[in-house]
């Protein structure tokens, strides 16, 4: 009797799983790409990843942990001339290490990279890391944004924040002015008095054949954020009257005041269920950088530390070019999501405050 009951239960579970799979396939078959639909999903559309934040709301800084539930193949692509990072060289295709346990994104510039120690403690507590004769060494690449121009310039994330972010990691997570995006701003060619708020954004997409790509971004760009379909500025530098002021046009015209070097960055973490080796993950990250190019103008300047991490958990067979191109679109959607989800702080308005996206105004 017990065996019959177990058999009926298993059969019901199997049919339910099949029904859900068929429903998802049929849904995807009718879907066409749109950034709005991509924003309904997140980095965790790919199984095996969780995200957690630690936010210092008073000082407007924080960090964000991307936790891999199993070791992930990782690659990176770095652009711009002003990076603040940790363990990036390990992700070079010639490097020894292929797998990572997580990625940390943080505010606080180079000082904020201390939050990585908390992540290392988190993974060591579960004996996860690169195996050596003396035990495991957790591999947690990290990158920081410069957010010292908002809130307190003396505050930055510590190891305690890093540990708290890992412990808070979940499939469902907040976006907007939280974690590493708590002190982000965009359009800073004429300083924060004429800038707008950046933040954390996320998006994800699944193709009809089951390829999944997700992205999380921290948008703290020197340039303006565009609606990549229309080319219109939706957040960025402001002229008098709070109307858009094209950073690219100002730069070309030579209207470049003294800028604190390295005070800007767009950081991206891309996840996929495509089966990749480290070299392929680096290729995907490189291709996906074009998503920043289409949604941030200008980008990859000497004032930026733009970076894309690509993480793979899964065995979906897919060409790296396909994964990278889809990744670039998901990054576009995530960048727009970031500024649309941002909240105003410290006298710096958000896209929601000014409504450039809804009004359609454009410089």
Coordinates of C-alpha atoms in Angstrom, one line a residue:
X1 CA 0.0 0.0 0.0
X2 CA 2.9 2.3 0.8
X3 CA 4.5 1.6 -2.5
X4 CA 1.2 2.4 -4.4
X5 CA 0.8 5.7 -2.6
X6 CA 4.4 6.7 -3.3
X7 CA 3.8 5.8 -7.0
X8 CA 0.7 8.0 -7.3
X9 CA 2.5 10.9 -5.6
X10 CA 5.5 10.6 -7.9
X11 CA 3.3 10.5 -10.9
X12 CA 1.4 13.6 -9.9
X13 CA 4.7 15.4 -9.2
X14 CA 6.0 14.4 -12.6
X15 CA 2.9 15.6 -14.5
X16 CA 2.9 18.9 -12.6
X17 CA 6.6 19.5 -13.5
X18 CA 5.8 18.6 -17.2
X19 CA 2.9 21.0 -17.2
X20 CA 5.0 23.9 -15.9
X21 CA 7.7 23.2 -18.4
X22 CA 5.3 23.1 -21.3
X23 CA 3.6 26.3 -20.1
X24 CA 7.0 28.1 -19.9
X25 CA 8.0 26.9 -23.4
X26 CA 4.6 28.1 -24.9
X27 CA 5.0 31.5 -23.1
X28 CA 8.5 31.9 -24.5
X29 CA 7.4 31.0 -28.0
X30 CA 5.1 33.9 -28.0
X31 CA 7.5 36.4 -26.5
X32 CA 9.5 39.0 -28.4
X33 CA 12.3 40.9 -26.8
X34 CA 11.4 44.0 -24.8
X35 CA 13.4 45.6 -22.0
X36 CA 10.2 46.0 -20.0
X37 CA 9.7 42.2 -20.0
X38 CA 13.3 41.6 -19.2
X39 CA 12.9 43.8 -16.1
X40 CA 10.2 41.5 -14.8
X41 CA 13.0 39.0 -14.1
X42 CA 16.4 39.3 -12.4
X43 CA 19.9 37.9 -12.2
X44 CA 18.5 34.9 -10.3
X45 CA 16.5 33.7 -13.4
X46 CA 19.5 31.4 -13.6
X47 CA 19.3 28.7 -11.0
X48 CA 22.1 28.5 -8.5
X49 CA 22.6 32.2 -7.7
X50 CA 21.4 34.4 -4.9
X51 CA 21.9 38.1 -4.1
X52 CA 22.1 39.9 -0.8
X53 CA 22.7 43.6 0.2
X54 CA 24.1 45.4 3.2
X55 CA 23.1 49.0 3.2
X56 CA 24.3 51.9 5.3
X57 CA 21.3 54.2 4.8
X58 CA 22.7 57.0 6.9
X59 CA 26.0 57.3 5.1
X60 CA 24.8 56.2 1.7
X61 CA 27.1 53.3 0.9
X62 CA 26.9 49.6 1.0
X63 CA 27.8 46.3 -0.7
X64 CA 26.1 43.6 -2.7
X65 CA 27.0 39.9 -2.7
X66 CA 26.3 37.5 -5.6
X67 CA 26.4 34.1 -3.9
X68 CA 26.9 31.0 -6.1
X69 CA 25.2 27.9 -4.5
X70 CA 27.7 25.8 -6.4
X71 CA 31.1 26.9 -7.8
X72 CA 30.7 28.9 -11.0
X73 CA 32.9 29.2 -14.0
X74 CA 33.9 32.9 -14.2
X75 CA 35.3 35.4 -16.6
X76 CA 35.6 39.2 -16.7
X77 CA 36.1 42.0 -19.1
X78 CA 37.4 45.4 -17.9
X79 CA 37.0 48.7 -19.7
X80 CA 37.8 52.3 -18.7
X81 CA 40.8 53.6 -17.0
X82 CA 39.9 53.8 -13.3
X83 CA 39.1 50.4 -11.7
X84 CA 39.1 49.4 -8.0
X85 CA 39.1 45.7 -7.9
X86 CA 40.2 42.4 -6.2
X87 CA 41.2 39.0 -7.6
X88 CA 40.5 40.1 -11.2
X89 CA 43.8 38.7 -12.6
X90 CA 42.7 35.2 -11.4
X91 CA 39.9 35.3 -14.0
X92 CA 42.4 35.7 -16.9
X93 CA 42.1 32.6 -19.2
X94 CA 45.8 31.9 -18.4
X95 CA 45.2 31.9 -14.7
X96 CA 45.1 28.7 -12.5
X97 CA 41.6 29.2 -11.0
X98 CA 38.6 28.4 -13.0
X99 CA 35.8 28.5 -10.5
X100 CA 34.5 31.2 -8.0
X101 CA 32.2 31.0 -5.0
X102 CA 30.8 34.5 -5.4
X103 CA 31.3 38.1 -6.5
X104 CA 31.2 41.2 -4.3
X105 CA 30.3 44.6 -5.6
X106 CA 30.8 47.5 -3.2
X107 CA 30.8 51.2 -2.6
X108 CA 33.5 53.0 -0.7
X109 CA 36.1 53.0 -3.6
X110 CA 39.3 51.0 -2.8
X111 CA 38.5 51.2 0.9
X112 CA 35.3 49.3 0.4
X113 CA 37.1 46.3 -1.0
X114 CA 37.6 45.3 2.7
X115 CA 34.1 43.9 2.6
X116 CA 35.5 40.9 0.6
X117 CA 37.0 39.5 3.8
X118 CA 33.5 39.0 5.2
X119 CA 32.5 37.0 2.1
X120 CA 35.7 34.9 2.4
X121 CA 34.7 34.1 6.0
X122 CA 31.2 33.2 4.9
X123 CA 32.5 30.6 2.3
X124 CA 35.2 29.3 4.6
X125 CA 32.6 28.5 7.2
X126 CA 31.1 26.0 4.7
X127 CA 34.5 24.7 3.5
X128 CA 34.1 26.2 0.0
X129 CA 36.9 27.5 -2.0
X130 CA 40.0 26.6 -4.0
X131 CA 41.5 23.5 -2.5
X132 CA 45.0 23.7 -1.2
X133 CA 47.1 21.4 1.0
X134 CA 46.4 23.7 3.9
X135 CA 42.6 24.0 3.3
X136 CA 40.3 25.9 1.1
X137 CA 40.8 29.5 -0.1
X138 CA 37.5 31.1 -1.2
X139 CA 37.7 32.9 -4.5
X140 CA 35.6 36.0 -4.5
X141 CA 36.4 38.6 -7.1
X142 CA 35.2 42.1 -6.3
X143 CA 34.9 45.6 -7.7
X144 CA 34.1 48.9 -6.2
X145 CA 32.4 52.1 -7.2
X146 CA 33.4 55.6 -6.0
X147 CA 30.4 56.8 -4.0
X148 CA 32.2 59.2 -1.6
X149 CA 30.7 62.3 -3.2
X150 CA 27.3 61.4 -1.6
X151 CA 26.6 60.8 2.1
X152 CA 29.7 60.6 4.2
X153 CA 33.1 60.4 2.5
X154 CA 34.5 58.8 5.7
X155 CA 32.2 55.8 5.5
X156 CA 32.7 52.6 3.5
X157 CA 31.7 48.9 3.7
X158 CA 33.7 46.6 6.0
X159 CA 34.1 42.9 6.4
X160 CA 31.0 42.9 8.7
X161 CA 29.0 44.4 5.8
X162 CA 30.3 41.8 3.4
X163 CA 29.4 38.9 5.7
X164 CA 25.9 40.4 6.3
X165 CA 25.3 40.7 2.6
X166 CA 26.2 37.0 2.0
X167 CA 24.0 35.9 4.9
X168 CA 21.1 37.9 3.5
X169 CA 21.5 36.5 0.0
X170 CA 18.2 35.3 -1.5
X171 CA 16.6 34.5 -4.9
X172 CA 14.4 37.5 -4.3
X173 CA 16.2 40.8 -3.6
X174 CA 15.7 44.5 -3.6
X175 CA 16.8 46.8 -6.4
X176 CA 17.3 50.6 -6.5
X177 CA 19.3 52.6 -4.0
X178 CA 20.5 49.7 -1.9
X179 CA 23.7 47.8 -1.3
X180 CA 26.5 48.8 -3.6
X181 CA 24.1 51.2 -5.4
X182 CA 23.2 53.2 -2.2
X183 CA 25.5 56.1 -3.1
X184 CA 25.5 55.8 -6.9
X185 CA 25.0 58.8 -9.2
X186 CA 25.1 59.4 -13.0
X187 CA 25.9 62.4 -15.2
X188 CA 28.6 63.9 -13.1
X189 CA 30.5 66.0 -15.6
X190 CA 29.5 69.2 -13.7
X191 CA 29.5 67.6 -10.2
X192 CA 26.8 66.2 -8.0
X193 CA 24.9 69.5 -8.0
X194 CA 24.0 68.8 -11.6
X195 CA 23.9 64.9 -11.5
X196 CA 21.1 62.4 -10.9
X197 CA 20.9 59.2 -8.9
X198 CA 22.2 55.9 -10.0
X199 CA 21.4 52.6 -8.3
X200 CA 21.3 48.8 -8.7
X201 CA 19.2 47.3 -11.5
X202 CA 18.5 43.8 -12.7
X203 CA 16.9 42.0 -15.5
X204 CA 16.7 38.5 -17.0
X205 CA 15.6 36.5 -20.1
X206 CA 14.9 33.0 -21.1
X207 CA 14.8 31.9 -24.8
X208 CA 12.3 29.3 -26.1
X209 CA 15.0 26.6 -26.0
X210 CA 15.8 27.2 -22.4
X211 CA 18.9 29.5 -22.5
X212 CA 18.8 31.8 -19.5
X213 CA 20.8 35.0 -18.9
X214 CA 20.4 37.3 -16.0
X215 CA 22.2 40.6 -15.1
X216 CA 22.7 42.8 -12.1
X217 CA 24.3 46.2 -12.5
X218 CA 25.5 49.0 -10.3
X219 CA 25.2 52.2 -12.3
X220 CA 27.5 55.0 -11.1
X221 CA 28.5 56.3 -14.5
X222 CA 30.3 59.5 -15.6
X223 CA 27.9 59.6 -18.5
X224 CA 24.2 59.7 -19.0
X225 CA 21.8 56.7 -19.1
X226 CA 19.8 56.3 -22.3
X227 CA 16.7 54.6 -23.3
X228 CA 18.6 52.3 -25.7
X229 CA 15.7 52.0 -28.1
X230 CA 15.0 55.7 -28.5
X231 CA 18.4 57.1 -27.7
X232 CA 16.8 59.6 -25.3
X233 CA 18.4 60.5 -22.0
X234 CA 16.4 59.2 -19.0
X235 CA 18.9 60.1 -16.3
X236 CA 22.1 62.1 -16.3
X237 CA 23.6 65.6 -16.2
X238 CA 21.2 68.4 -15.6
X239 CA 21.2 71.9 -17.0
X240 CA 19.4 74.8 -15.3
X241 CA 15.7 74.1 -15.0
X242 CA 16.5 70.4 -14.5
X243 CA 16.5 69.6 -18.2
X244 CA 18.8 67.0 -19.8
X245 CA 22.4 68.1 -20.6
X246 CA 24.2 65.7 -22.9
X247 CA 27.5 64.7 -21.2
X248 CA 28.8 63.6 -24.6
X249 CA 28.1 66.9 -26.2
X250 CA 29.7 68.8 -23.3
X251 CA 32.8 66.6 -23.5
X252 CA 33.1 67.1 -27.2
X253 CA 32.7 70.9 -26.8
X254 CA 35.6 70.9 -24.3
X255 CA 33.4 71.8 -21.4
X256 CA 35.3 69.5 -19.0
X257 CA 35.9 70.9 -15.5
X258 CA 38.3 69.4 -13.0
X259 CA 37.0 66.0 -12.2
X260 CA 38.1 63.7 -9.4
X261 CA 39.8 60.9 -11.3
X262 CA 38.1 57.5 -11.1
X263 CA 34.9 58.7 -9.5
X264 CA 32.6 56.8 -11.8
X265 CA 31.9 53.2 -12.8
X266 CA 29.3 50.8 -14.2
X267 CA 29.7 47.3 -12.7
X268 CA 27.8 44.3 -14.2
X269 CA 27.4 40.7 -13.1
X270 CA 26.0 38.4 -15.8
X271 CA 24.7 34.9 -15.1
X272 CA 23.9 32.1 -17.5
X273 CA 23.0 28.4 -17.6
X274 CA 25.1 28.1 -20.8
X275 CA 27.9 25.6 -20.4
X276 CA 31.1 27.6 -20.6
X277 CA 34.8 27.3 -19.8
X278 CA 36.7 30.3 -18.4
X279 CA 37.9 31.5 -21.8
X280 CA 34.3 31.4 -23.1
X281 CA 33.1 33.3 -20.0
X282 CA 35.6 36.0 -20.8
X283 CA 34.4 36.2 -24.4
X284 CA 30.8 36.5 -23.2
X285 CA 31.7 39.3 -20.8
X286 CA 33.5 41.1 -23.6
X287 CA 30.6 40.9 -26.0
X288 CA 28.1 41.8 -23.3
X289 CA 30.0 45.1 -22.6
X290 CA 28.2 46.5 -25.7
X291 CA 25.1 46.7 -23.5
X292 CA 26.8 49.4 -21.5
X293 CA 27.8 51.1 -24.7
X294 CA 24.2 51.3 -25.9
X295 CA 22.8 52.5 -22.6
X296 CA 25.4 54.8 -21.1
X297 CA 26.9 57.8 -23.0
X298 CA 29.8 58.2 -22.9
X299 CA 31.2 55.1 -21.3
X300 CA 34.6 53.4 -20.8
X301 CA 36.3 56.7 -20.3
X302 CA 39.4 57.3 -18.3
X303 CA 37.0 58.4 -15.5
X304 CA 35.2 55.1 -15.4
X305 CA 36.1 51.6 -14.2
X306 CA 33.5 49.7 -16.2
X307 CA 33.5 45.9 -15.7
X308 CA 31.5 42.9 -16.6
X309 CA 31.7 39.6 -14.7
X310 CA 30.2 36.5 -16.5
X311 CA 29.3 33.5 -14.3
X312 CA 28.2 30.1 -15.6
X313 CA 26.3 27.4 -13.8
X314 CA 24.6 24.9 -16.0
X315 CA 24.9 22.7 -19.1
X316 CA 22.8 24.4 -21.7
X317 CA 24.6 24.0 -25.1
X318 CA 24.9 27.4 -26.7
X319 CA 27.3 29.4 -28.8
X320 CA 29.2 32.1 -26.9
X321 CA 28.3 34.8 -29.4
X322 CA 24.6 34.1 -28.8
X323 CA 25.1 34.2 -25.0
X324 CA 27.1 37.4 -25.2
X325 CA 24.6 39.2 -27.5
X326 CA 21.7 38.2 -25.3
X327 CA 23.7 39.3 -22.3
X328 CA 24.3 42.7 -23.8
X329 CA 20.5 43.2 -24.2
X330 CA 19.9 42.1 -20.6
X331 CA 22.5 44.5 -19.4
X332 CA 20.8 47.3 -21.3
X333 CA 17.5 46.5 -19.5
X334 CA 19.2 46.3 -16.1
X335 CA 21.0 49.7 -16.6
X336 CA 17.6 51.4 -17.4
X337 CA 16.0 49.5 -14.5
X338 CA 18.7 50.9 -12.1
X339 CA 18.0 54.6 -12.7
X340 CA 14.2 54.0 -12.9
X341 CA 14.3 52.3 -9.5
X342 CA 16.6 54.9 -7.8
X343 CA 15.5 57.2 -5.1
X344 CA 16.6 60.8 -4.5
X345 CA 19.1 61.5 -1.6
X346 CA 21.5 64.2 -0.4
X347 CA 20.0 66.8 -2.8
X348 CA 20.5 64.6 -5.9
X349 CA 17.2 63.8 -7.7
X350 CA 16.2 60.5 -9.2
X351 CA 14.7 59.8 -12.6
X352 CA 11.4 59.3 -10.9
X353 CA 11.5 62.8 -9.5
X354 CA 12.2 64.5 -12.8
X355 CA 10.2 62.2 -15.1
X356 CA 12.4 62.6 -18.2
X357 CA 11.5 59.1 -19.2
X358 CA 7.7 59.8 -19.2
X359 CA 8.0 63.2 -20.7
X360 CA 10.2 62.2 -23.5
X361 CA 12.4 65.3 -23.3
X362 CA 15.8 65.0 -24.8
X363 CA 18.9 67.2 -25.3

